Amino acid sequence: MAELATIARPYAEALFRVAQSGNLAAWSDLVSEMAQVAALPEVQNFANNPKLSDQQISDTFLSLLKSKVTPEAKNFVAMLVQNGRLALLPEIGAQFHALKNAEEGAADAIVTSAFELSDAQLKDLVAVLEKKFGCKLKPTVTVDKALIGGVRVVVGDEVLDTSVRAKLQRMHAALAP
């Protein structure tokens, strides 16, 4: 994985510089969509077909996107295809998103709750977490009934686990011989 990240970094940084000169939000949406499409196994198999020309692969890939594709994006995809790097798009997308968050002073927060959170509960939770982590958080909420109660929050490489399951596991580890 580290090798893919290293190869993808210059592409993500170059794409981010282009996006900064335009509409960063629109670019972010486009890059996310391109990353999702490029991650599909069917697309990867198609892109690796030696019988197809680079132009055919680029045109087909771009036709799969729902977003409006700018000339810069077309050139970017053509360059990736030409260099055999279309499969890097998911990693490029992740790094692009990280660069965008860093510029905005924000971070992604993956919140896993034992129960569905209301909008008010999520707003209160995010406010507390933003104070704890010292940055603006963009939460993504999922429900996992196996947590029994509480929440588990992942921000970058930090994990805050206040779930009942985690507490039970800690108690078990402390009591087990």
N, CA and C of each residue as an Amber inpcrd file, in Angstrom:
protein
   531
   0.8070000  -1.1860000   0.0000000   0.0000000   0.0000000   0.0000000
   0.8600000   1.2640000   0.0000000   1.9450000   1.2380000   0.7290000
   2.7990000   2.4140000   0.8100000   3.3380000   2.7770000  -0.5720000
   3.6210000   1.7650000  -1.3790000   4.1310000   2.0350000  -2.7200000
   3.0730000   2.7440000  -3.5670000   1.8240000   2.2900000  -3.4860000
   0.7520000   2.9550000  -4.2320000   0.5940000   4.4000000  -3.7720000
   0.6800000   4.6190000  -2.4720000   0.5530000   5.9710000  -1.9400000
   1.6780000   6.8640000  -2.4520000   2.8650000   6.3210000  -2.5180000
   4.0150000   7.0900000  -2.9900000   3.8570000   7.4520000  -4.4580000
   3.4010000   6.5140000  -5.2580000   3.2110000   6.7660000  -6.6900000
   2.0580000   7.7380000  -6.9150000   1.0080000   7.6260000  -6.1200000
  -0.1820000   8.4570000  -6.3040000   0.0110000   9.8930000  -5.8270000
   0.9250000  10.1160000  -4.8900000   1.0780000  11.4410000  -4.2760000
   1.3090000  12.5700000  -5.2810000   2.2630000  12.4520000  -6.2200000
   2.4580000  13.5710000  -7.1630000   1.2330000  13.8490000  -8.0240000
   0.5040000  12.7940000  -8.3770000  -0.7140000  12.9840000  -9.1700000
  -1.7600000  13.7430000  -8.3560000  -1.9370000  13.3400000  -7.0910000
  -2.9190000  13.9930000  -6.2230000  -2.5500000  15.4540000  -5.9840000
  -1.2770000  15.7120000  -5.7620000  -0.8380000  17.0830000  -5.5120000
  -1.0220000  17.9560000  -6.7510000  -0.7010000  17.4190000  -7.9130000
  -0.8780000  18.1800000  -9.1610000  -2.3580000  18.4590000  -9.4050000
  -3.1860000  17.4660000  -9.2070000  -4.6190000  17.6380000  -9.4030000
  -5.1820000  18.6400000  -8.3970000  -4.6760000  18.6120000  -7.1740000
  -5.1370000  19.5520000  -6.1540000  -4.7640000  20.9850000  -6.5220000
  -3.5680000  21.1850000  -7.0630000  -3.1580000  22.5310000  -7.4880000
  -4.0780000  23.0560000  -8.5920000  -4.4390000  22.1810000  -9.5240000
  -5.3670000  22.5820000 -10.5880000  -6.7280000  22.9180000  -9.9840000
  -7.1750000  22.1110000  -9.0520000  -8.4920000  22.3200000  -8.4270000
  -8.5360000  23.6160000  -7.6270000  -7.4260000  23.9930000  -7.0170000
  -7.3890000  25.2250000  -6.2320000  -7.6360000  26.4530000  -7.0980000
  -7.2500000  26.3920000  -8.3460000  -7.4460000  27.5310000  -9.2360000
  -8.8740000  27.5900000  -9.7880000  -9.6610000  26.5730000  -9.5030000
 -11.0420000  26.5330000  -9.9720000 -11.9990000  26.3570000  -8.8060000
 -13.0260000  25.5870000  -9.0280000 -14.0340000  25.3120000  -8.0050000
 -13.6280000  24.0460000  -7.2530000 -13.0690000  24.2150000  -6.0630000
 -12.5340000  23.0900000  -5.2930000 -13.6150000  22.0760000  -4.9220000
 -14.8020000  22.5490000  -4.5990000 -15.8920000  21.6370000  -4.2230000
 -16.3100000  20.7690000  -5.4170000 -16.4290000  21.3830000  -6.5900000
 -16.7990000  20.6170000  -7.7880000 -15.7190000  19.6040000  -8.1290000
 -14.4530000  20.0210000  -8.0100000 -13.3470000  19.0970000  -8.2680000
 -13.3670000  17.9400000  -7.2810000 -13.6540000  18.2430000  -6.0330000
 -13.6930000  17.2020000  -5.0070000 -14.7410000  16.1520000  -5.3480000
 -15.9170000  16.6150000  -5.7580000 -16.9790000  15.6830000  -6.1550000
 -16.5530000  14.8470000  -7.3560000 -15.9380000  15.4920000  -8.3480000
 -15.5040000  14.7920000  -9.5590000 -14.4280000  13.7590000  -9.2390000
 -13.4510000  14.1470000  -8.4190000 -12.3650000  13.2250000  -8.0740000
 -12.9170000  12.0260000  -7.2890000 -13.8640000  12.2790000  -6.3910000
 -14.4830000  11.1830000  -5.6370000 -15.2070000  10.2260000  -6.5750000
 -15.9430000  10.7870000  -7.5320000 -16.6580000   9.9410000  -8.4870000
 -15.6830000   9.1400000  -9.3590000 -14.6220000   9.7930000  -9.8350000
 -13.6320000   9.0800000 -10.6500000 -12.9940000   7.9450000  -9.8510000
 -12.7100000   8.1950000  -8.5750000 -12.0960000   7.1670000  -7.7230000
 -13.0330000   5.9860000  -7.5440000 -14.3120000   6.2630000  -7.3450000
 -15.2840000   5.1810000  -7.1720000 -15.4210000   4.3430000  -8.4380000
 -15.4800000   5.0100000  -9.5770000 -15.6190000   4.2890000 -10.8510000
 -14.3610000   3.4800000 -11.1380000 -13.1940000   4.0680000 -10.8930000
 -11.9310000   3.3690000 -11.1710000 -11.7320000   2.1660000 -10.2570000
 -12.3730000   2.1680000  -9.0950000 -12.2240000   1.0550000  -8.1560000
 -13.0440000  -0.1710000  -8.5590000 -13.9810000   0.0000000  -9.4690000
 -14.8110000  -1.1340000  -9.8910000 -13.9660000  -2.1720000 -10.6270000
 -14.1160000  -3.4460000 -10.2620000 -13.3190000  -4.4940000 -10.9200000
 -13.5290000  -4.5440000 -12.4370000 -14.7440000  -4.2740000 -12.8880000
 -15.0240000  -4.2940000 -14.3230000 -14.2330000  -3.2090000 -15.0480000
 -14.1270000  -2.0530000 -14.4130000 -13.3900000  -0.9410000 -15.0170000
 -11.8980000  -1.2680000 -15.0360000 -11.4000000  -1.8530000 -13.9660000
  -9.9890000  -2.2210000 -13.9170000  -9.6550000  -3.2610000 -14.9820000
 -10.5310000  -4.2450000 -15.1500000 -10.3050000  -5.2500000 -16.1940000
 -10.3310000  -4.6130000 -17.5750000 -11.2690000  -3.7000000 -17.7880000
 -11.3730000  -3.0120000 -19.0730000 -10.1050000  -2.2000000 -19.3440000
  -9.6320000  -1.4880000 -18.3300000  -8.4570000  -0.6240000 -18.5000000
  -7.1900000  -1.4400000 -18.7660000  -7.1650000  -2.6790000 -18.3210000
  -5.9870000  -3.5250000 -18.5140000  -6.0530000  -4.3750000 -19.7730000
  -7.0760000  -4.1700000 -20.5940000  -7.2350000  -4.9300000 -21.8280000
  -6.2250000  -4.4260000 -22.8690000  -5.2620000  -5.2550000 -23.2540000
  -4.2270000  -4.7970000 -24.1960000  -4.7450000  -4.5730000 -25.6230000
  -5.9390000  -5.0580000 -25.9290000  -6.4830000  -4.8890000 -27.2720000
  -7.0940000  -3.5000000 -27.4840000  -7.2560000  -2.7410000 -26.3980000
  -7.8790000  -1.4270000 -26.5040000  -6.8260000  -0.3280000 -26.5430000
  -7.1310000   0.7250000 -27.2830000  -6.2110000   1.8610000 -27.3450000
  -6.4180000   2.7380000 -26.1020000  -5.4270000   3.5710000 -25.8310000
  -5.5390000   4.4940000 -24.7000000  -6.7530000   5.4030000 -24.8740000
  -6.9930000   5.8340000 -26.0940000  -8.1310000   6.7170000 -26.3770000
  -9.4510000   6.0260000 -26.0630000  -9.5650000   4.7520000 -26.4390000
 -10.7950000   4.0050000 -26.1570000 -11.0140000   3.8660000 -24.6480000
  -9.9570000   3.5810000 -23.9310000 -10.0660000   3.4290000 -22.4750000
 -10.4650000   4.7660000 -21.8450000  -9.8060000   5.8470000 -22.2350000
 -10.1230000   7.1780000 -21.6940000 -11.5640000   7.5630000 -21.9860000
 -11.9690000   7.4260000 -23.2450000 -13.3230000   7.8210000 -23.6390000
 -14.3740000   7.0050000 -22.8930000 -14.1440000   5.7040000 -22.7790000
 -15.1050000   4.8410000 -22.0830000 -15.1690000   5.1940000 -20.6050000
 -14.0100000   5.4020000 -19.9960000 -13.9770000   5.7570000 -18.5800000
 -14.7310000   7.0630000 -18.3390000 -14.4610000   8.0590000 -19.1490000
 -15.1240000   9.3540000 -18.9850000 -16.6250000   9.2610000 -19.2190000
 -17.0470000   8.3540000 -20.0990000 -18.4780000   8.1980000 -20.3610000
 -19.2140000   7.5800000 -19.1690000 -18.4850000   6.9310000 -18.2760000
 -19.0940000   6.3220000 -17.0990000 -19.3770000   7.3380000 -15.9870000
 -18.8200000   8.5280000 -16.1140000 -18.9760000   9.5470000 -15.0790000
 -20.2590000  10.3320000 -15.2910000 -20.9500000  10.6200000 -14.1880000
 -22.1770000  11.4050000 -14.2600000 -21.8860000  12.8950000 -14.1810000
 -20.7990000  13.2610000 -13.5250000 -20.4460000  14.6720000 -13.3530000
 -19.9690000  15.2690000 -14.6640000 -20.0650000  16.6000000 -14.7240000
 -19.5470000  17.3140000 -15.8830000 -18.0200000  17.2240000 -15.8450000
 -17.4270000  16.7990000 -16.9460000 -15.9840000  16.5980000 -17.0050000
 -15.3420000  17.7870000 -17.7160000 -14.4150000  18.4190000 -17.0290000
 -13.7100000  19.5830000 -17.5780000 -12.5990000  19.1180000 -18.5210000
 -12.1100000  19.9990000 -19.3780000 -10.9780000  19.6320000 -20.2430000
  -9.7520000  19.2020000 -19.4280000  -9.5460000  19.8500000 -18.2730000
  -8.4090000  19.4670000 -17.4160000  -8.5670000  18.0420000 -16.9090000
  -9.8010000  17.6880000 -16.5420000 -10.0610000  16.3270000 -16.0520000
  -9.8550000  15.3110000 -17.1730000 -10.2820000  15.6650000 -18.3900000
 -10.0740000  14.7690000 -19.5410000  -8.5840000  14.5420000 -19.7710000
  -7.8120000  15.6290000 -19.6960000  -6.3600000  15.5020000 -19.8750000
  -5.7390000  14.6560000 -18.7690000  -6.2240000  14.8330000 -17.5500000
  -5.7040000  14.0790000 -16.4140000  -5.9630000  12.5850000 -16.5990000
  -7.1830000  12.2340000 -16.9760000  -7.5290000  10.8230000 -17.1910000
  -6.7180000  10.2590000 -18.3510000  -6.5680000  11.0170000 -19.4280000
  -5.7880000  10.5580000 -20.5820000  -4.3350000  10.2930000 -20.1780000
  -3.7810000  11.1740000 -19.3420000  -2.4050000  10.9900000 -18.8830000
  -2.2860000   9.7420000 -18.0130000  -3.2640000   9.5260000 -17.1150000
  -3.2410000   8.3250000 -16.2650000  -3.3090000   7.0580000 -17.1200000
  -4.2020000   7.0600000 -18.1050000  -4.3450000   5.8950000 -18.9810000
  -3.0660000   5.6700000 -19.7700000  -2.5080000   6.7240000 -20.3080000
  -1.2870000   6.6200000 -21.1000000  -0.1350000   6.0350000 -20.2760000
  -0.0820000   6.4050000 -18.9880000   0.9870000   5.9080000 -18.1130000
   0.6220000   4.6200000 -17.3940000  -0.5470000   4.0520000 -17.7160000
  -0.9680000   2.8070000 -17.0730000  -1.2590000   2.9710000 -15.5910000
  -1.7710000   4.1440000 -15.2100000  -1.9880000   4.4590000 -13.7950000
  -3.4600000   4.6930000 -13.4300000  -4.3860000   4.2930000 -14.2650000
  -5.7980000   4.5130000 -13.9740000  -6.2120000   3.8230000 -12.6700000
  -5.5970000   2.7010000 -12.3630000  -5.9190000   1.9610000 -11.1350000
  -5.5190000   2.7330000  -9.8690000  -4.7030000   3.7770000 -10.0240000
  -4.3010000   4.5950000  -8.8760000  -5.3680000   5.5990000  -8.4630000
  -6.4000000   5.7680000  -9.2640000  -7.3920000   6.8050000  -8.9780000
  -8.0120000   6.7110000  -7.5830000  -8.3200000   5.5270000  -7.0520000
  -8.8430000   5.5010000  -5.6750000  -7.8560000   6.0910000  -4.6540000
  -6.5960000   5.7880000  -4.7870000  -5.5880000   6.3410000  -3.8760000
  -5.3830000   7.8330000  -4.1460000  -5.4010000   8.2350000  -5.4030000
  -5.2930000   9.6540000  -5.7400000  -6.4680000  10.4100000  -5.1200000
  -7.6550000   9.8330000  -5.2190000  -8.8390000  10.4490000  -4.6290000
  -8.7130000  10.6060000  -3.1220000  -8.2090000   9.5920000  -2.4500000
  -8.0360000   9.6550000  -0.9910000  -7.0370000  10.7450000  -0.6150000
  -5.9380000  10.8130000  -1.3460000  -4.9330000  11.8360000  -1.0470000
  -5.4360000  13.2360000  -1.3950000  -6.1720000  13.3510000  -2.4790000
  -6.7670000  14.6320000  -2.8570000  -7.6990000  15.1100000  -1.7400000
  -8.5250000  14.2040000  -1.2490000  -9.4590000  14.5230000  -0.1670000
  -8.7110000  14.9480000   1.0950000  -7.5980000  14.2750000   1.4020000
  -6.7860000  14.6330000   2.5670000  -6.1830000  16.0280000   2.3970000
  -5.7220000  16.3540000   1.1970000  -5.1850000  17.6880000   0.9350000
  -6.2620000  18.7630000   1.0860000  -7.4540000  18.4580000   0.6000000
  -8.5720000  19.3980000   0.7140000  -8.9160000  19.6170000   2.1860000
  -8.9920000  18.5390000   2.9500000  -9.2900000  18.6630000   4.3760000
  -8.2190000  19.4700000   5.0950000  -6.9590000  19.2370000   4.7560000
  -5.8620000  19.9540000   5.4060000  -5.9610000  21.4470000   5.1180000
  -6.3140000  21.7920000   3.8990000  -6.4480000  23.2150000   3.5520000
  -7.6120000  23.8570000   4.3010000  -8.6730000  23.1010000   4.4980000
  -9.8530000  23.6210000   5.1790000  -9.7360000  23.5210000   6.7000000
  -8.6700000  22.8890000   7.1910000  -8.5290000  22.6930000   8.6330000
  -9.5660000  21.7300000   9.1640000  -9.8820000  20.7350000   8.3710000
 -10.9360000  19.7800000   8.7180000 -10.3920000  18.3590000   8.6770000
 -11.2040000  17.4420000   9.1730000 -10.8530000  16.0200000   9.1210000
 -12.1360000  15.2080000   8.9930000 -12.0160000  14.0260000   8.4230000
 -13.1490000  13.1100000   8.3330000 -13.2750000  12.3600000   9.6430000
 -14.4960000  12.1960000  10.1070000 -14.7580000  11.4370000  11.3200000
 -15.7320000  10.3200000  10.9730000 -15.3240000   9.1000000  11.2310000
 -16.2030000   7.9590000  11.0180000 -16.8090000   7.6240000  12.3660000
 -18.1040000   7.8700000  12.5000000 -18.8170000   7.6500000  13.7480000
 -19.6510000   6.3850000  13.5950000 -19.3910000   5.4140000  14.4420000
 -20.1740000   4.1850000  14.4450000 -20.9490000   4.1680000  15.7520000
 -22.2470000   4.0770000  15.6370000 -23.1230000   4.1300000  16.8050000
 -23.9050000   2.8320000  16.9180000 -24.2700000   2.4930000  18.1430000
 -25.0770000   1.2920000  18.3610000 -26.5140000   1.5150000  17.9050000
 -26.9320000   2.7870000  17.8860000 -28.2930000   3.1290000  17.4980000
 -28.2640000   4.3160000  16.5500000 -29.3620000   4.5120000  15.8360000
 -29.5010000   5.6490000  14.9280000 -29.4200000   6.9440000  15.7420000
 -28.6080000   7.8980000  15.2760000 -28.4750000   9.1840000  15.9640000
 -29.3850000  10.2100000  15.3230000 -30.0600000  10.9970000  16.1570000
 -30.8750000  12.0870000  15.6200000 -29.9350000  13.2110000  15.1850000
 -30.4700000  14.1550000  14.4350000 -29.6540000  15.2830000  13.9840000
 -29.1100000  16.0730000  15.1730000 -29.9360000  16.2600000  16.2010000
 -29.5030000  17.0120000  17.3850000 -28.3880000  16.2650000  18.1190000
 -28.5390000  14.9460000  18.2570000 -27.5030000  14.1450000  18.9250000
 -26.1890000  14.2050000  18.1570000 -26.2780000  14.0810000  16.8270000
 -25.0700000  14.1320000  16.0050000 -24.4100000  15.4980000  16.1080000
 -25.1970000  16.5570000  16.0760000 -24.6580000  17.9140000  16.1850000
 -23.9390000  18.0910000  17.5200000 -24.5480000  17.6310000  18.6140000
 -23.9180000  17.7310000  19.9350000 -22.6360000  16.9100000  19.9990000
 -22.6870000  15.6960000  19.4620000 -21.5100000  14.8190000  19.4680000
 -20.3720000  15.4470000  18.6760000 -20.6830000  15.9710000  17.4980000
 -19.6490000  16.5860000  16.6520000 -19.0470000  17.8010000  17.3480000
 -19.8580000  18.5870000  18.0250000 -19.3460000  19.7620000  18.7450000
 -18.3380000  19.3510000  19.8160000 -18.6540000  18.2980000  20.5690000
 -17.7360000  17.8040000  21.6080000 -16.4620000  17.2490000  20.9650000
 -16.6260000  16.4920000  19.8880000 -15.4650000  15.8840000  19.2210000
 -14.5650000  16.9480000  18.5860000 -15.1590000  18.0150000  18.0420000
 -14.3440000  19.0780000  17.4430000 -13.4670000  19.7500000  18.4990000
 -13.9940000  19.9050000  19.7150000 -13.1800000  20.4540000  20.8030000
 -12.0560000  19.4930000  21.1610000 -12.3730000  18.1940000  21.2130000
 -11.3710000  17.1900000  21.5840000 -10.2600000  17.0840000  20.5400000
 -10.6360000  17.0470000  19.2600000  -9.6510000  16.8550000  18.1980000
  -9.0690000  18.1660000  17.6710000  -9.6800000  19.2920000  18.0130000
  -9.1330000  20.5910000  17.6400000  -9.2460000  20.9410000  16.1710000
 -10.2480000  20.3990000  15.4970000 -10.4590000  20.7470000  14.0930000
 -11.9170000  20.5260000  13.7310000 -12.3120000  21.0780000  12.5830000
 -13.6650000  20.8840000  12.0880000 -13.7790000  19.4510000  11.5800000
 -14.8560000  18.7790000  11.9560000 -15.0330000  17.3820000  11.5660000
 -16.1710000  17.2360000  10.5650000 -15.9510000  16.3280000   9.6320000
 -16.9730000  15.9750000   8.6540000 -17.3930000  14.5340000   8.9700000
 -18.5140000  14.3690000   9.6840000 -18.8770000  13.0290000  10.1490000
 -19.5540000  12.1690000   9.0850000 -19.2290000  10.8890000   9.1400000
 -19.9300000   9.8650000   8.3910000 -20.4320000   8.8720000   9.4350000
 -21.7400000   8.6920000   9.4960000 -22.3270000   7.8890000  10.5610000
 -22.8030000   6.5450000  10.0280000 -22.4490000   5.4890000  10.7590000
 -22.9590000   4.1500000  10.4720000 -23.5030000   3.5730000  11.7700000
 -24.3670000   2.5890000  11.6420000 -24.9520000   1.9320000  12.8070000
 -24.4390000   0.4970000  12.8570000 -23.9660000   0.1000000  14.0460000
 -23.4980000  -1.2640000  14.2830000 -24.0770000  -1.7220000  15.6150000
 -25.1160000  -2.5250000  15.5500000 -25.8120000  -2.9800000  16.7610000
 -24.9020000  -3.8010000  17.6710000 -23.8050000  -4.3480000  17.1340000
 -22.8860000  -5.1510000  17.9380000 -22.1490000  -4.3150000  18.9830000
 -22.1790000  -2.9900000  18.8540000 -21.5290000  -2.1340000  19.8550000
 -22.2920000  -2.1420000  21.1730000 -23.5380000  -2.5770000  21.1550000
 -24.4500000  -2.6740000  22.2960000 -24.9250000  -1.2810000  22.7340000
 -24.0340000  -0.3590000  22.9110000 -24.3710000   1.0120000  23.3040000
 -23.1550000   1.8860000  23.0970000 -23.3490000   3.2070000  23.0650000
 -22.2290000   4.1210000  22.8980000 -21.8340000   4.3160000  21.4490000
 -20.6490000   4.9470000  21.2600000 -20.1620000   5.2230000  19.9150000
 -18.6820000   4.9000000  19.8090000 -18.2580000   4.7150000  18.5780000
 -16.8440000   4.5340000  18.2400000 -16.5360000   5.5650000  17.1690000
 -15.5180000   6.3920000  17.3920000 -15.1840000   7.4620000  16.4700000
 -13.7460000   7.2860000  15.9820000 -13.5570000   7.3640000  14.6700000
 -12.2200000   7.2790000  14.0830000 -11.9700000   8.5800000  13.3260000
 -10.9170000   9.2910000  13.7320000 -10.4970000  10.5140000  13.0660000
  -9.0330000  10.3310000  12.7170000  -8.7690000  10.1730000  11.4200000
  -7.3910000   9.9020000  10.9910000  -6.9310000   8.5840000  11.5880000
  -5.8530000   8.6220000  12.3610000  -5.3570000   7.3930000  12.9780000
  -5.7120000   7.3190000  14.4630000  -6.5630000   8.2250000  14.9240000
  -6.9960000   8.2130000  16.3170000  -8.3660000   7.5520000  16.4260000
  -8.5270000   6.7250000  17.4750000  -9.7790000   6.0280000  17.7100000
 -10.2650000   6.3570000  19.1170000 -11.5030000   6.7690000  19.2140000
 -12.1410000   7.0170000  20.4980000 -13.2980000   6.0350000  20.5830000
 -13.1530000   5.0280000  21.4330000 -14.1520000   3.9670000  21.5250000
 -14.8060000   3.9920000  22.8920000 -16.0300000   4.5070000  22.9490000
 -16.7810000   4.5520000  24.2030000 -17.9490000   3.5800000  24.1730000
 -17.8660000   2.5890000  23.3120000 -18.9540000   1.6300000  23.1880000
 -18.9590000   0.6620000  24.3650000 -20.1220000   0.1060000  24.6270000
 -20.2550000  -0.8920000  25.6940000 -19.4130000  -2.1210000  25.3650000
 -19.3830000  -2.4910000  24.0970000 -18.5840000  -3.6550000  23.6890000
 -17.1220000  -3.4440000  24.0360000 -16.5800000  -2.2600000  23.7660000
 -15.1720000  -1.9840000  24.0760000 -14.9340000  -2.0310000  25.5850000
 -15.8690000  -1.4890000  26.3490000 -15.7290000  -1.5250000  27.8140000
 -15.7430000  -2.9580000  28.3210000 -16.6170000  -3.7890000  27.7570000
 -16.6660000  -5.1980000  28.1560000 -15.3730000  -5.9250000  27.7790000
 -14.8400000  -5.6050000  26.6150000 -13.5820000  -6.2270000  26.2000000
 -12.4330000  -5.8200000  27.1180000 -12.4000000  -4.5450000  27.5260000
 -11.3580000  -4.0970000  28.4630000 -11.5010000  -4.7890000  29.8160000
 -12.7530000  -4.9370000  30.2710000 -12.9840000  -5.6420000  31.5500000
 -12.5430000  -7.0930000  31.4380000 -12.8530000  -7.7360000  30.3230000
 -12.4780000  -9.1290000  30.1150000 -10.9500000  -9.2740000  30.1250000
 -10.2790000  -8.3500000  29.4340000  -8.8040000  -8.4000000  29.3920000
  -8.2200000  -8.1890000  30.7800000  -8.8190000  -7.3320000  31.5750000
  -8.3060000  -7.0770000  32.9330000  -8.5490000  -8.2430000  33.8680000
  -9.6620000  -8.9430000  33.6860000 -10.0240000 -10.0350000  34.5810000
  -9.4900000 -11.3990000  34.1430000  -9.2170000 -11.5350000  32.8640000
  -8.7550000 -12.8400000  32.3430000  -7.3380000 -13.1170000  32.8070000
  -7.0410000 -14.3910000  33.0640000  -5.6790000 -14.7370000  33.5410000
  -4.6450000 -14.5840000  32.4630000
